[in-house]
mmCIF file of the C-alpha atoms, coordinates in Angstrom:
data_MODEL
# 
_entry.id   MODEL 
# 
loop_
_atom_site.group_PDB 
_atom_site.id 
_atom_site.type_symbol 
_atom_site.label_atom_id 
_atom_site.label_alt_id 
_atom_site.label_comp_id 
_atom_site.label_asym_id 
_atom_site.label_entity_id 
_atom_site.label_seq_id 
_atom_site.pdbx_PDB_ins_code 
_atom_site.Cartn_x 
_atom_site.Cartn_y 
_atom_site.Cartn_z 
_atom_site.occupancy 
_atom_site.B_iso_or_equiv 
_atom_site.pdbx_formal_charge 
_atom_site.auth_seq_id 
_atom_site.auth_comp_id 
_atom_site.auth_asym_id 
_atom_site.auth_atom_id 
_atom_site.pdbx_PDB_model_num 
ATOM 1   C CA . MET A 1 1   ? -0.019 -0.002  -0.152  1.00 0.00 ? 1   MET A CA 1 
ATOM 2   C CA . THR A 1 2   ? 2.821  2.395   0.815   1.00 0.00 ? 2   THR A CA 1 
ATOM 3   C CA . ASN A 1 3   ? 4.878  1.618   -2.257  1.00 0.00 ? 3   ASN A CA 1 
ATOM 4   C CA . ARG A 1 4   ? 1.984  2.246   -4.382  1.00 0.00 ? 4   ARG A CA 1 
ATOM 5   C CA . SER A 1 5   ? 1.279  5.705   -2.823  1.00 0.00 ? 5   SER A CA 1 
ATOM 6   C CA . LEU A 1 6   ? 4.958  6.635   -3.344  1.00 0.00 ? 6   LEU A CA 1 
ATOM 7   C CA . GLY A 1 7   ? 4.679  5.624   -7.027  1.00 0.00 ? 7   GLY A CA 1 
ATOM 8   C CA . VAL A 1 8   ? 1.756  7.815   -7.742  1.00 0.00 ? 8   VAL A CA 1 
ATOM 9   C CA . ARG A 1 9   ? 3.373  10.839  -6.016  1.00 0.00 ? 9   ARG A CA 1 
ATOM 10  C CA . ARG A 1 10  ? 6.670  10.259  -7.943  1.00 0.00 ? 10  ARG A CA 1 
ATOM 11  C CA . ALA A 1 11  ? 4.523  10.116  -11.372 1.00 0.00 ? 11  ALA A CA 1 
ATOM 12  C CA . ALA A 1 12  ? 2.643  13.218  -10.563 1.00 0.00 ? 12  ALA A CA 1 
ATOM 13  C CA . LEU A 1 13  ? 6.011  15.230  -9.872  1.00 0.00 ? 13  LEU A CA 1 
ATOM 14  C CA . LEU A 1 14  ? 7.485  13.766  -12.903 1.00 0.00 ? 14  LEU A CA 1 
ATOM 15  C CA . ALA A 1 15  ? 4.384  15.212  -14.947 1.00 0.00 ? 15  ALA A CA 1 
ATOM 16  C CA . SER A 1 16  ? 4.606  18.465  -13.226 1.00 0.00 ? 16  SER A CA 1 
ATOM 17  C CA . SER A 1 17  ? 8.351  18.848  -14.118 1.00 0.00 ? 17  SER A CA 1 
ATOM 18  C CA . VAL A 1 18  ? 7.760  18.035  -17.776 1.00 0.00 ? 18  VAL A CA 1 
ATOM 19  C CA . ALA A 1 19  ? 4.978  20.619  -17.942 1.00 0.00 ? 19  ALA A CA 1 
ATOM 20  C CA . MET A 1 20  ? 7.162  23.109  -16.423 1.00 0.00 ? 20  MET A CA 1 
ATOM 21  C CA . LEU A 1 21  ? 10.047 22.627  -18.895 1.00 0.00 ? 21  LEU A CA 1 
ATOM 22  C CA . GLY A 1 22  ? 7.714  23.029  -21.736 1.00 0.00 ? 22  GLY A CA 1 
ATOM 23  C CA . LEU A 1 23  ? 6.618  26.382  -20.319 1.00 0.00 ? 23  LEU A CA 1 
ATOM 24  C CA . LEU A 1 24  ? 10.330 27.619  -19.820 1.00 0.00 ? 24  LEU A CA 1 
ATOM 25  C CA . ALA A 1 25  ? 10.864 26.409  -23.577 1.00 0.00 ? 25  ALA A CA 1 
ATOM 26  C CA . GLY A 1 26  ? 7.971  28.703  -24.709 1.00 0.00 ? 26  GLY A CA 1 
ATOM 27  C CA . CYS A 1 27  ? 9.524  31.768  -22.814 1.00 0.00 ? 27  CYS A CA 1 
ATOM 28  C CA . GLY A 1 28  ? 12.974 31.557  -24.541 1.00 0.00 ? 28  GLY A CA 1 
ATOM 29  C CA . GLY A 1 29  ? 15.840 29.153  -24.543 1.00 0.00 ? 29  GLY A CA 1 
ATOM 30  C CA . ASP A 1 30  ? 17.644 30.768  -21.805 1.00 0.00 ? 30  ASP A CA 1 
ATOM 31  C CA . GLY A 1 31  ? 14.651 30.717  -19.461 1.00 0.00 ? 31  GLY A CA 1 
ATOM 32  C CA . THR A 1 32  ? 14.184 34.726  -19.367 1.00 0.00 ? 32  THR A CA 1 
ATOM 33  C CA . ALA A 1 33  ? 10.867 35.772  -20.497 1.00 0.00 ? 33  ALA A CA 1 
ATOM 34  C CA . SER A 1 34  ? 11.183 38.487  -23.380 1.00 0.00 ? 34  SER A CA 1 
ATOM 35  C CA . ALA A 1 35  ? 9.799  41.893  -22.597 1.00 0.00 ? 35  ALA A CA 1 
ATOM 36  C CA . PRO A 1 36  ? 6.424  42.874  -24.442 1.00 0.00 ? 36  PRO A CA 1 
ATOM 37  C CA . PRO A 1 37  ? 6.754  45.073  -27.579 1.00 0.00 ? 37  PRO A CA 1 
ATOM 38  C CA . THR A 1 38  ? 5.803  48.650  -27.179 1.00 0.00 ? 38  THR A CA 1 
ATOM 39  C CA . GLU A 1 39  ? 4.408  50.812  -29.947 1.00 0.00 ? 39  GLU A CA 1 
ATOM 40  C CA . SER A 1 40  ? 6.903  53.202  -31.501 1.00 0.00 ? 40  SER A CA 1 
ATOM 41  C CA . GLY A 1 41  ? 6.494  56.808  -30.210 1.00 0.00 ? 41  GLY A CA 1 
ATOM 42  C CA . THR A 1 42  ? 4.224  56.184  -27.296 1.00 0.00 ? 42  THR A CA 1 
ATOM 43  C CA . ALA A 1 43  ? 6.652  55.293  -24.361 1.00 0.00 ? 43  ALA A CA 1 
ATOM 44  C CA . ALA A 1 44  ? 8.092  57.734  -22.098 1.00 0.00 ? 44  ALA A CA 1 
ATOM 45  C CA . SER A 1 45  ? 11.765 57.645  -21.466 1.00 0.00 ? 45  SER A CA 1 
ATOM 46  C CA . ALA A 1 46  ? 13.395 55.755  -18.824 1.00 0.00 ? 46  ALA A CA 1 
ATOM 47  C CA . THR A 1 47  ? 13.631 58.678  -16.386 1.00 0.00 ? 47  THR A CA 1 
ATOM 48  C CA . GLY A 1 48  ? 10.015 59.338  -16.750 1.00 0.00 ? 48  GLY A CA 1 
ATOM 49  C CA . THR A 1 49  ? 10.216 62.741  -18.726 1.00 0.00 ? 49  THR A CA 1 
ATOM 50  C CA . ALA A 1 50  ? 8.631  62.712  -22.262 1.00 0.00 ? 50  ALA A CA 1 
ATOM 51  C CA . THR A 1 51  ? 10.930 63.975  -24.975 1.00 0.00 ? 51  THR A CA 1 
ATOM 52  C CA . PRO A 1 52  ? 9.379  67.152  -26.373 1.00 0.00 ? 52  PRO A CA 1 
ATOM 53  C CA . SER A 1 53  ? 8.402  67.109  -29.970 1.00 0.00 ? 53  SER A CA 1 
ATOM 54  C CA . ASP A 1 54  ? 9.775  69.873  -32.429 1.00 0.00 ? 54  ASP A CA 1 
ATOM 55  C CA . SER A 1 55  ? 7.489  72.976  -31.766 1.00 0.00 ? 55  SER A CA 1 
ATOM 56  C CA . GLY A 1 56  ? 7.583  74.086  -35.302 1.00 0.00 ? 56  GLY A CA 1 
ATOM 57  C CA . THR A 1 57  ? 7.488  77.624  -34.409 1.00 0.00 ? 57  THR A CA 1 
ATOM 58  C CA . GLY A 1 58  ? 9.450  79.127  -37.144 1.00 0.00 ? 58  GLY A CA 1 
ATOM 59  C CA . SER A 1 59  ? 9.770  82.750  -37.732 1.00 0.00 ? 59  SER A CA 1 
ATOM 60  C CA . GLY A 1 60  ? 9.802  84.439  -41.097 1.00 0.00 ? 60  GLY A CA 1 
ATOM 61  C CA . VAL A 1 61  ? 11.391 87.940  -41.250 1.00 0.00 ? 61  VAL A CA 1 
ATOM 62  C CA . PRO A 1 62  ? 9.668  90.383  -43.467 1.00 0.00 ? 62  PRO A CA 1 
ATOM 63  C CA . THR A 1 63  ? 11.641 93.159  -45.163 1.00 0.00 ? 63  THR A CA 1 
ATOM 64  C CA . ASP A 1 64  ? 10.295 96.491  -43.484 1.00 0.00 ? 64  ASP A CA 1 
ATOM 65  C CA . ALA A 1 65  ? 10.862 98.392  -40.477 1.00 0.00 ? 65  ALA A CA 1 
ATOM 66  C CA . VAL A 1 66  ? 8.634  96.337  -38.256 1.00 0.00 ? 66  VAL A CA 1 
ATOM 67  C CA . SER A 1 67  ? 10.364 93.034  -39.026 1.00 0.00 ? 67  SER A CA 1 
ATOM 68  C CA . ASN A 1 68  ? 13.864 94.437  -38.342 1.00 0.00 ? 68  ASN A CA 1 
ATOM 69  C CA . SER A 1 69  ? 13.071 94.706  -34.663 1.00 0.00 ? 69  SER A CA 1 
ATOM 70  C CA . LEU A 1 70  ? 11.820 91.236  -34.493 1.00 0.00 ? 70  LEU A CA 1 
ATOM 71  C CA . THR A 1 71  ? 14.397 88.518  -33.432 1.00 0.00 ? 71  THR A CA 1 
ATOM 72  C CA . PRO A 1 72  ? 14.478 85.740  -35.901 1.00 0.00 ? 72  PRO A CA 1 
ATOM 73  C CA . SER A 1 73  ? 14.274 82.039  -34.724 1.00 0.00 ? 73  SER A CA 1 
ATOM 74  C CA . ALA A 1 74  ? 14.335 82.884  -31.699 1.00 0.00 ? 74  ALA A CA 1 
ATOM 75  C CA . SER A 1 75  ? 15.982 84.949  -30.032 1.00 0.00 ? 75  SER A CA 1 
ATOM 76  C CA . PRO A 1 76  ? 13.508 85.980  -27.349 1.00 0.00 ? 76  PRO A CA 1 
ATOM 77  C CA . SER A 1 77  ? 14.284 88.920  -24.892 1.00 0.00 ? 77  SER A CA 1 
ATOM 78  C CA . PRO A 1 78  ? 15.826 87.479  -21.661 1.00 0.00 ? 78  PRO A CA 1 
ATOM 79  C CA . ALA A 1 79  ? 14.016 90.507  -19.953 1.00 0.00 ? 79  ALA A CA 1 
ATOM 80  C CA . GLY A 1 80  ? 10.555 88.456  -20.667 1.00 0.00 ? 80  GLY A CA 1 
ATOM 81  C CA . GLY A 1 81  ? 7.510  90.686  -19.553 1.00 0.00 ? 81  GLY A CA 1 
ATOM 82  C CA . THR A 1 82  ? 9.430  93.511  -18.397 1.00 0.00 ? 82  THR A CA 1 
ATOM 83  C CA . ARG A 1 83  ? 10.422 94.669  -22.016 1.00 0.00 ? 83  ARG A CA 1 
ATOM 84  C CA . CYS A 1 84  ? 9.504  98.240  -23.011 1.00 0.00 ? 84  CYS A CA 1 
ATOM 85  C CA . HIS A 1 85  ? 6.501  98.485  -25.355 1.00 0.00 ? 85  HIS A CA 1 
ATOM 86  C CA . THR A 1 86  ? 6.254  101.114 -28.187 1.00 0.00 ? 86  THR A CA 1 
ATOM 87  C CA . SER A 1 87  ? 3.458  102.762 -26.361 1.00 0.00 ? 87  SER A CA 1 
ATOM 88  C CA . GLU A 1 88  ? 5.905  103.437 -23.336 1.00 0.00 ? 88  GLU A CA 1 
ATOM 89  C CA . LEU A 1 89  ? 8.678  105.201 -25.546 1.00 0.00 ? 89  LEU A CA 1 
ATOM 90  C CA . SER A 1 90  ? 9.544  108.141 -27.471 1.00 0.00 ? 90  SER A CA 1 
ATOM 91  C CA . ALA A 1 91  ? 12.142 108.197 -30.325 1.00 0.00 ? 91  ALA A CA 1 
ATOM 92  C CA . SER A 1 92  ? 14.535 110.620 -31.605 1.00 0.00 ? 92  SER A CA 1 
ATOM 93  C CA . VAL A 1 93  ? 17.744 110.771 -33.567 1.00 0.00 ? 93  VAL A CA 1 
ATOM 94  C CA . GLY A 1 94  ? 20.659 112.501 -31.965 1.00 0.00 ? 94  GLY A CA 1 
ATOM 95  C CA . ARG A 1 95  ? 23.585 114.560 -33.785 1.00 0.00 ? 95  ARG A CA 1 
ATOM 96  C CA . ASN A 1 96  ? 25.596 113.151 -36.498 1.00 0.00 ? 96  ASN A CA 1 
ATOM 97  C CA . ASP A 1 97  ? 29.330 112.269 -35.245 1.00 0.00 ? 97  ASP A CA 1 
ATOM 98  C CA . PRO A 1 98  ? 31.032 111.923 -38.631 1.00 0.00 ? 98  PRO A CA 1 
ATOM 99  C CA . GLY A 1 99  ? 34.319 110.214 -39.067 1.00 0.00 ? 99  GLY A CA 1 
ATOM 100 C CA . ALA A 1 100 ? 36.472 108.528 -41.687 1.00 0.00 ? 100 ALA A CA 1 
ATOM 101 C CA . GLY A 1 101 ? 33.723 108.875 -44.504 1.00 0.00 ? 101 GLY A CA 1 
ATOM 102 C CA . GLN A 1 102 ? 31.255 107.562 -42.116 1.00 0.00 ? 102 GLN A CA 1 
ATOM 103 C CA . GLU A 1 103 ? 28.005 109.166 -40.871 1.00 0.00 ? 103 GLU A CA 1 
ATOM 104 C CA . ASN A 1 104 ? 27.132 108.032 -37.431 1.00 0.00 ? 104 ASN A CA 1 
ATOM 105 C CA . PHE A 1 105 ? 23.818 108.738 -35.616 1.00 0.00 ? 105 PHE A CA 1 
ATOM 106 C CA . PRO A 1 106 ? 22.580 107.647 -32.273 1.00 0.00 ? 106 PRO A CA 1 
ATOM 107 C CA . VAL A 1 107 ? 18.934 106.237 -32.504 1.00 0.00 ? 107 VAL A CA 1 
ATOM 108 C CA . VAL A 1 108 ? 17.424 107.056 -29.194 1.00 0.00 ? 108 VAL A CA 1 
ATOM 109 C CA . LEU A 1 109 ? 14.469 105.630 -27.317 1.00 0.00 ? 109 LEU A CA 1 
ATOM 110 C CA . THR A 1 110 ? 13.344 107.260 -24.040 1.00 0.00 ? 110 THR A CA 1 
ATOM 111 C CA . ASN A 1 111 ? 11.045 105.492 -21.492 1.00 0.00 ? 111 ASN A CA 1 
ATOM 112 C CA . GLU A 1 112 ? 7.873  107.865 -21.054 1.00 0.00 ? 112 GLU A CA 1 
ATOM 113 C CA . SER A 1 113 ? 6.078  105.442 -18.656 1.00 0.00 ? 113 SER A CA 1 
ATOM 114 C CA . SER A 1 114 ? 5.845  105.353 -14.980 1.00 0.00 ? 114 SER A CA 1 
ATOM 115 C CA . ARG A 1 115 ? 7.511  101.854 -14.692 1.00 0.00 ? 115 ARG A CA 1 
ATOM 116 C CA . THR A 1 116 ? 10.883 100.488 -15.252 1.00 0.00 ? 116 THR A CA 1 
ATOM 117 C CA . CYS A 1 117 ? 11.340 98.490  -18.406 1.00 0.00 ? 117 CYS A CA 1 
ATOM 118 C CA . THR A 1 118 ? 14.065 97.026  -20.492 1.00 0.00 ? 118 THR A CA 1 
ATOM 119 C CA . LEU A 1 119 ? 15.435 96.989  -24.157 1.00 0.00 ? 119 LEU A CA 1 
ATOM 120 C CA . HIS A 1 120 ? 17.480 94.135  -25.551 1.00 0.00 ? 120 HIS A CA 1 
ATOM 121 C CA . GLY A 1 121 ? 18.967 93.930  -29.128 1.00 0.00 ? 121 GLY A CA 1 
ATOM 122 C CA . TYR A 1 122 ? 18.565 96.133  -31.941 1.00 0.00 ? 122 TYR A CA 1 
ATOM 123 C CA . PRO A 1 123 ? 15.883 98.661  -33.105 1.00 0.00 ? 123 PRO A CA 1 
ATOM 124 C CA . GLY A 1 124 ? 13.905 98.128  -36.320 1.00 0.00 ? 124 GLY A CA 1 
ATOM 125 C CA . THR A 1 125 ? 15.042 101.096 -38.486 1.00 0.00 ? 125 THR A CA 1 
ATOM 126 C CA . ALA A 1 126 ? 13.754 102.135 -42.159 1.00 0.00 ? 126 ALA A CA 1 
ATOM 127 C CA . PHE A 1 127 ? 14.146 105.357 -44.119 1.00 0.00 ? 127 PHE A CA 1 
ATOM 128 C CA . VAL A 1 128 ? 10.828 106.245 -45.966 1.00 0.00 ? 128 VAL A CA 1 
ATOM 129 C CA . ASP A 1 129 ? 9.527  108.817 -48.060 1.00 0.00 ? 129 ASP A CA 1 
ATOM 130 C CA . ALA A 1 130 ? 6.480  110.950 -47.619 1.00 0.00 ? 130 ALA A CA 1 
ATOM 131 C CA . SER A 1 131 ? 4.165  108.241 -48.736 1.00 0.00 ? 131 SER A CA 1 
ATOM 132 C CA . GLY A 1 132 ? 5.704  105.742 -46.204 1.00 0.00 ? 132 GLY A CA 1 
ATOM 133 C CA . LYS A 1 133 ? 7.788  103.780 -48.782 1.00 0.00 ? 133 LYS A CA 1 
ATOM 134 C CA . GLN A 1 134 ? 10.968 102.349 -47.591 1.00 0.00 ? 134 GLN A CA 1 
ATOM 135 C CA . LEU A 1 135 ? 13.984 103.743 -49.203 1.00 0.00 ? 135 LEU A CA 1 
ATOM 136 C CA . GLY A 1 136 ? 16.997 101.686 -49.528 1.00 0.00 ? 136 GLY A CA 1 
ATOM 137 C CA . PRO A 1 137 ? 17.809 98.090  -48.323 1.00 0.00 ? 137 PRO A CA 1 
ATOM 138 C CA . ASP A 1 138 ? 17.113 96.751  -44.737 1.00 0.00 ? 138 ASP A CA 1 
ATOM 139 C CA . PRO A 1 139 ? 20.023 97.671  -42.242 1.00 0.00 ? 139 PRO A CA 1 
ATOM 140 C CA . GLU A 1 140 ? 22.783 95.155  -41.501 1.00 0.00 ? 140 GLU A CA 1 
ATOM 141 C CA . ARG A 1 141 ? 23.248 94.383  -37.769 1.00 0.00 ? 141 ARG A CA 1 
ATOM 142 C CA . SER A 1 142 ? 26.855 94.198  -36.084 1.00 0.00 ? 142 SER A CA 1 
ATOM 143 C CA . ALA A 1 143 ? 28.115 90.981  -34.573 1.00 0.00 ? 143 ALA A CA 1 
ATOM 144 C CA . THR A 1 144 ? 28.333 92.900  -31.157 1.00 0.00 ? 144 THR A CA 1 
ATOM 145 C CA . GLU A 1 145 ? 26.614 90.784  -28.359 1.00 0.00 ? 145 GLU A CA 1 
ATOM 146 C CA . PRO A 1 146 ? 23.602 92.756  -27.194 1.00 0.00 ? 146 PRO A CA 1 
ATOM 147 C CA . GLU A 1 147 ? 23.076 93.686  -23.531 1.00 0.00 ? 147 GLU A CA 1 
ATOM 148 C CA . THR A 1 148 ? 19.851 94.174  -21.713 1.00 0.00 ? 148 THR A CA 1 
ATOM 149 C CA . VAL A 1 149 ? 19.451 97.928  -20.813 1.00 0.00 ? 149 VAL A CA 1 
ATOM 150 C CA . LYS A 1 150 ? 17.116 98.889  -17.906 1.00 0.00 ? 150 LYS A CA 1 
ATOM 151 C CA . LEU A 1 151 ? 15.319 101.958 -18.263 1.00 0.00 ? 151 LEU A CA 1 
ATOM 152 C CA . ALA A 1 152 ? 13.832 103.826 -15.143 1.00 0.00 ? 152 ALA A CA 1 
ATOM 153 C CA . PRO A 1 153 ? 11.181 106.289 -16.094 1.00 0.00 ? 153 PRO A CA 1 
ATOM 154 C CA . GLY A 1 154 ? 12.683 109.065 -18.026 1.00 0.00 ? 154 GLY A CA 1 
ATOM 155 C CA . GLN A 1 155 ? 15.814 107.302 -18.868 1.00 0.00 ? 155 GLN A CA 1 
ATOM 156 C CA . SER A 1 156 ? 17.223 106.651 -22.407 1.00 0.00 ? 156 SER A CA 1 
ATOM 157 C CA . ALA A 1 157 ? 19.012 103.982 -24.439 1.00 0.00 ? 157 ALA A CA 1 
ATOM 158 C CA . TRP A 1 158 ? 20.738 104.610 -27.810 1.00 0.00 ? 158 TRP A CA 1 
ATOM 159 C CA . ALA A 1 159 ? 21.617 102.310 -30.736 1.00 0.00 ? 159 ALA A CA 1 
ATOM 160 C CA . GLY A 1 160 ? 24.264 103.341 -33.432 1.00 0.00 ? 160 GLY A CA 1 
ATOM 161 C CA . LEU A 1 161 ? 23.047 103.847 -37.088 1.00 0.00 ? 161 LEU A CA 1 
ATOM 162 C CA . SER A 1 162 ? 25.849 104.459 -39.556 1.00 0.00 ? 162 SER A CA 1 
ATOM 163 C CA . PHE A 1 163 ? 26.400 104.384 -43.198 1.00 0.00 ? 163 PHE A CA 1 
ATOM 164 C CA . ALA A 1 164 ? 29.257 105.562 -45.511 1.00 0.00 ? 164 ALA A CA 1 
ATOM 165 C CA . ASN A 1 165 ? 29.004 109.303 -46.950 1.00 0.00 ? 165 ASN A CA 1 
ATOM 166 C CA . PRO A 1 166 ? 27.257 109.063 -50.238 1.00 0.00 ? 166 PRO A CA 1 
ATOM 167 C CA . GLU A 1 167 ? 29.630 111.894 -51.484 1.00 0.00 ? 167 GLU A CA 1 
ATOM 168 C CA . VAL A 1 168 ? 32.691 109.594 -50.715 1.00 0.00 ? 168 VAL A CA 1 
ATOM 169 C CA . SER A 1 169 ? 31.079 106.174 -51.575 1.00 0.00 ? 169 SER A CA 1 
ATOM 170 C CA . GLY A 1 170 ? 29.356 107.205 -54.769 1.00 0.00 ? 170 GLY A CA 1 
ATOM 171 C CA . ALA A 1 171 ? 25.986 105.443 -53.740 1.00 0.00 ? 171 ALA A CA 1 
ATOM 172 C CA . GLY A 1 172 ? 22.864 106.435 -55.153 1.00 0.00 ? 172 GLY A CA 1 
ATOM 173 C CA . THR A 1 173 ? 20.944 108.694 -52.673 1.00 0.00 ? 173 THR A CA 1 
ATOM 174 C CA . ALA A 1 174 ? 17.434 109.846 -51.613 1.00 0.00 ? 174 ALA A CA 1 
ATOM 175 C CA . THR A 1 175 ? 16.228 112.159 -48.788 1.00 0.00 ? 175 THR A CA 1 
ATOM 176 C CA . PRO A 1 176 ? 13.955 110.552 -46.603 1.00 0.00 ? 176 PRO A CA 1 
ATOM 177 C CA . ALA A 1 177 ? 10.930 112.171 -44.919 1.00 0.00 ? 177 ALA A CA 1 
ATOM 178 C CA . ALA A 1 178 ? 11.341 110.189 -41.755 1.00 0.00 ? 178 ALA A CA 1 
ATOM 179 C CA . LEU A 1 179 ? 13.099 107.238 -40.007 1.00 0.00 ? 179 LEU A CA 1 
ATOM 180 C CA . LEU A 1 180 ? 10.945 104.621 -38.668 1.00 0.00 ? 180 LEU A CA 1 
ATOM 181 C CA . VAL A 1 181 ? 12.089 103.231 -35.316 1.00 0.00 ? 181 VAL A CA 1 
ATOM 182 C CA . THR A 1 182 ? 10.703 99.848  -33.872 1.00 0.00 ? 182 THR A CA 1 
ATOM 183 C CA . PRO A 1 183 ? 11.703 98.871  -30.368 1.00 0.00 ? 183 PRO A CA 1 
ATOM 184 C CA . PRO A 1 184 ? 13.081 95.249  -29.969 1.00 0.00 ? 184 PRO A CA 1 
ATOM 185 C CA . ASP A 1 185 ? 10.287 92.601  -30.205 1.00 0.00 ? 185 ASP A CA 1 
ATOM 186 C CA . GLU A 1 186 ? 7.531  95.092  -30.805 1.00 0.00 ? 186 GLU A CA 1 
ATOM 187 C CA . GLU A 1 187 ? 5.529  95.502  -34.088 1.00 0.00 ? 187 GLU A CA 1 
ATOM 188 C CA . ASP A 1 188 ? 4.363  99.014  -33.797 1.00 0.00 ? 188 ASP A CA 1 
ATOM 189 C CA . PRO A 1 189 ? 6.858  101.653 -35.043 1.00 0.00 ? 189 PRO A CA 1 
ATOM 190 C CA . LEU A 1 190 ? 7.687  105.167 -33.949 1.00 0.00 ? 190 LEU A CA 1 
ATOM 191 C CA . LYS A 1 191 ? 8.149  108.034 -36.623 1.00 0.00 ? 191 LYS A CA 1 
ATOM 192 C CA . VAL A 1 192 ? 11.081 110.477 -36.476 1.00 0.00 ? 192 VAL A CA 1 
ATOM 193 C CA . THR A 1 193 ? 11.249 113.314 -38.888 1.00 0.00 ? 193 THR A CA 1 
ATOM 194 C CA . TRP A 1 194 ? 14.592 112.983 -40.678 1.00 0.00 ? 194 TRP A CA 1 
ATOM 195 C CA . LYS A 1 195 ? 16.497 116.234 -40.866 1.00 0.00 ? 195 LYS A CA 1 
ATOM 196 C CA . ALA A 1 196 ? 20.007 115.068 -41.793 1.00 0.00 ? 196 ALA A CA 1 
ATOM 197 C CA . GLY A 1 197 ? 19.892 115.115 -45.561 1.00 0.00 ? 197 GLY A CA 1 
ATOM 198 C CA . LYS A 1 198 ? 20.356 112.470 -48.123 1.00 0.00 ? 198 LYS A CA 1 
ATOM 199 C CA . VAL A 1 199 ? 21.141 108.785 -47.396 1.00 0.00 ? 199 VAL A CA 1 
ATOM 200 C CA . PRO A 1 200 ? 22.601 105.970 -49.371 1.00 0.00 ? 200 PRO A CA 1 
ATOM 201 C CA . VAL A 1 201 ? 19.737 103.740 -51.120 1.00 0.00 ? 201 VAL A CA 1 
ATOM 202 C CA . SER A 1 202 ? 21.405 102.007 -53.963 1.00 0.00 ? 202 SER A CA 1 
ATOM 203 C CA . GLY A 1 203 ? 24.822 100.693 -55.256 1.00 0.00 ? 203 GLY A CA 1 
ATOM 204 C CA . ASN A 1 204 ? 27.249 98.629  -53.470 1.00 0.00 ? 204 ASN A CA 1 
ATOM 205 C CA . GLU A 1 205 ? 27.982 101.253 -50.597 1.00 0.00 ? 205 GLU A CA 1 
ATOM 206 C CA . SER A 1 206 ? 24.152 101.671 -49.784 1.00 0.00 ? 206 SER A CA 1 
ATOM 207 C CA . SER A 1 207 ? 24.296 99.561  -46.564 1.00 0.00 ? 207 SER A CA 1 
ATOM 208 C CA . VAL A 1 208 ? 23.194 101.003 -43.413 1.00 0.00 ? 208 VAL A CA 1 
ATOM 209 C CA . ARG A 1 209 ? 24.705 99.214  -40.192 1.00 0.00 ? 209 ARG A CA 1 
ATOM 210 C CA . LEU A 1 210 ? 23.272 98.852  -36.536 1.00 0.00 ? 210 LEU A CA 1 
ATOM 211 C CA . ILE A 1 211 ? 25.009 98.343  -33.395 1.00 0.00 ? 211 ILE A CA 1 
ATOM 212 C CA . PRO A 1 212 ? 22.663 97.206  -30.167 1.00 0.00 ? 212 PRO A CA 1 
ATOM 213 C CA . PHE A 1 213 ? 21.371 99.294  -27.621 1.00 0.00 ? 213 PHE A CA 1 
ATOM 214 C CA . SER A 1 214 ? 23.621 100.786 -24.911 1.00 0.00 ? 214 SER A CA 1 
ATOM 215 C CA . PRO A 1 215 ? 22.387 102.998 -21.911 1.00 0.00 ? 215 PRO A CA 1 
ATOM 216 C CA . GLY A 1 216 ? 22.245 106.872 -22.320 1.00 0.00 ? 216 GLY A CA 1 
ATOM 217 C CA . THR A 1 217 ? 21.811 109.019 -25.471 1.00 0.00 ? 217 THR A CA 1 
ATOM 218 C CA . GLY A 1 218 ? 24.959 108.444 -27.333 1.00 0.00 ? 218 GLY A CA 1 
ATOM 219 C CA . ALA A 1 219 ? 25.744 112.244 -27.054 1.00 0.00 ? 219 ALA A CA 1 
# 
């Protein structure tokens, strides 16, 4: 009786072992179950932080005074929401400081508001005739690294605007009615009556150049 019971138990254990071997064989030859597949693009990274997709926020730069003030691709003002808005500023053009065949003018923005605000980068500038049509090509920006200029109420910042004297360079000229000045990252320009005579508008030496804002009036 006892021998018969032991035989039945051994048979049951053998059958169980055979079944377990079959299960392991189905999970992989090395006994390790493979990981379930995941759908491409749906899994988070190992750190639990999803990888952001391309935002697709490209920025075209139009060729007018407004666009010259906008920073392409991306170069947002580090001052963020503290930047000066067009409605808070007045614009003027300072006295010419000529030298070495160059005409050099400070383009000045003054904070007329009751709060402190900031400017970072270059103004948009364009010479225009009496009908508002732009004269000459868009200005070229220098490689100077811009700084953020903080303007308390009543304070000013200036950006340098320069071009070769047309009598020296031989460039084609026109006499603008005004200079449109657009603060950095703004869309609305300020109009300043131009009183400094002819400017280059065509030919190889017609480029107008800009340097970024610095504190003061440039006087």
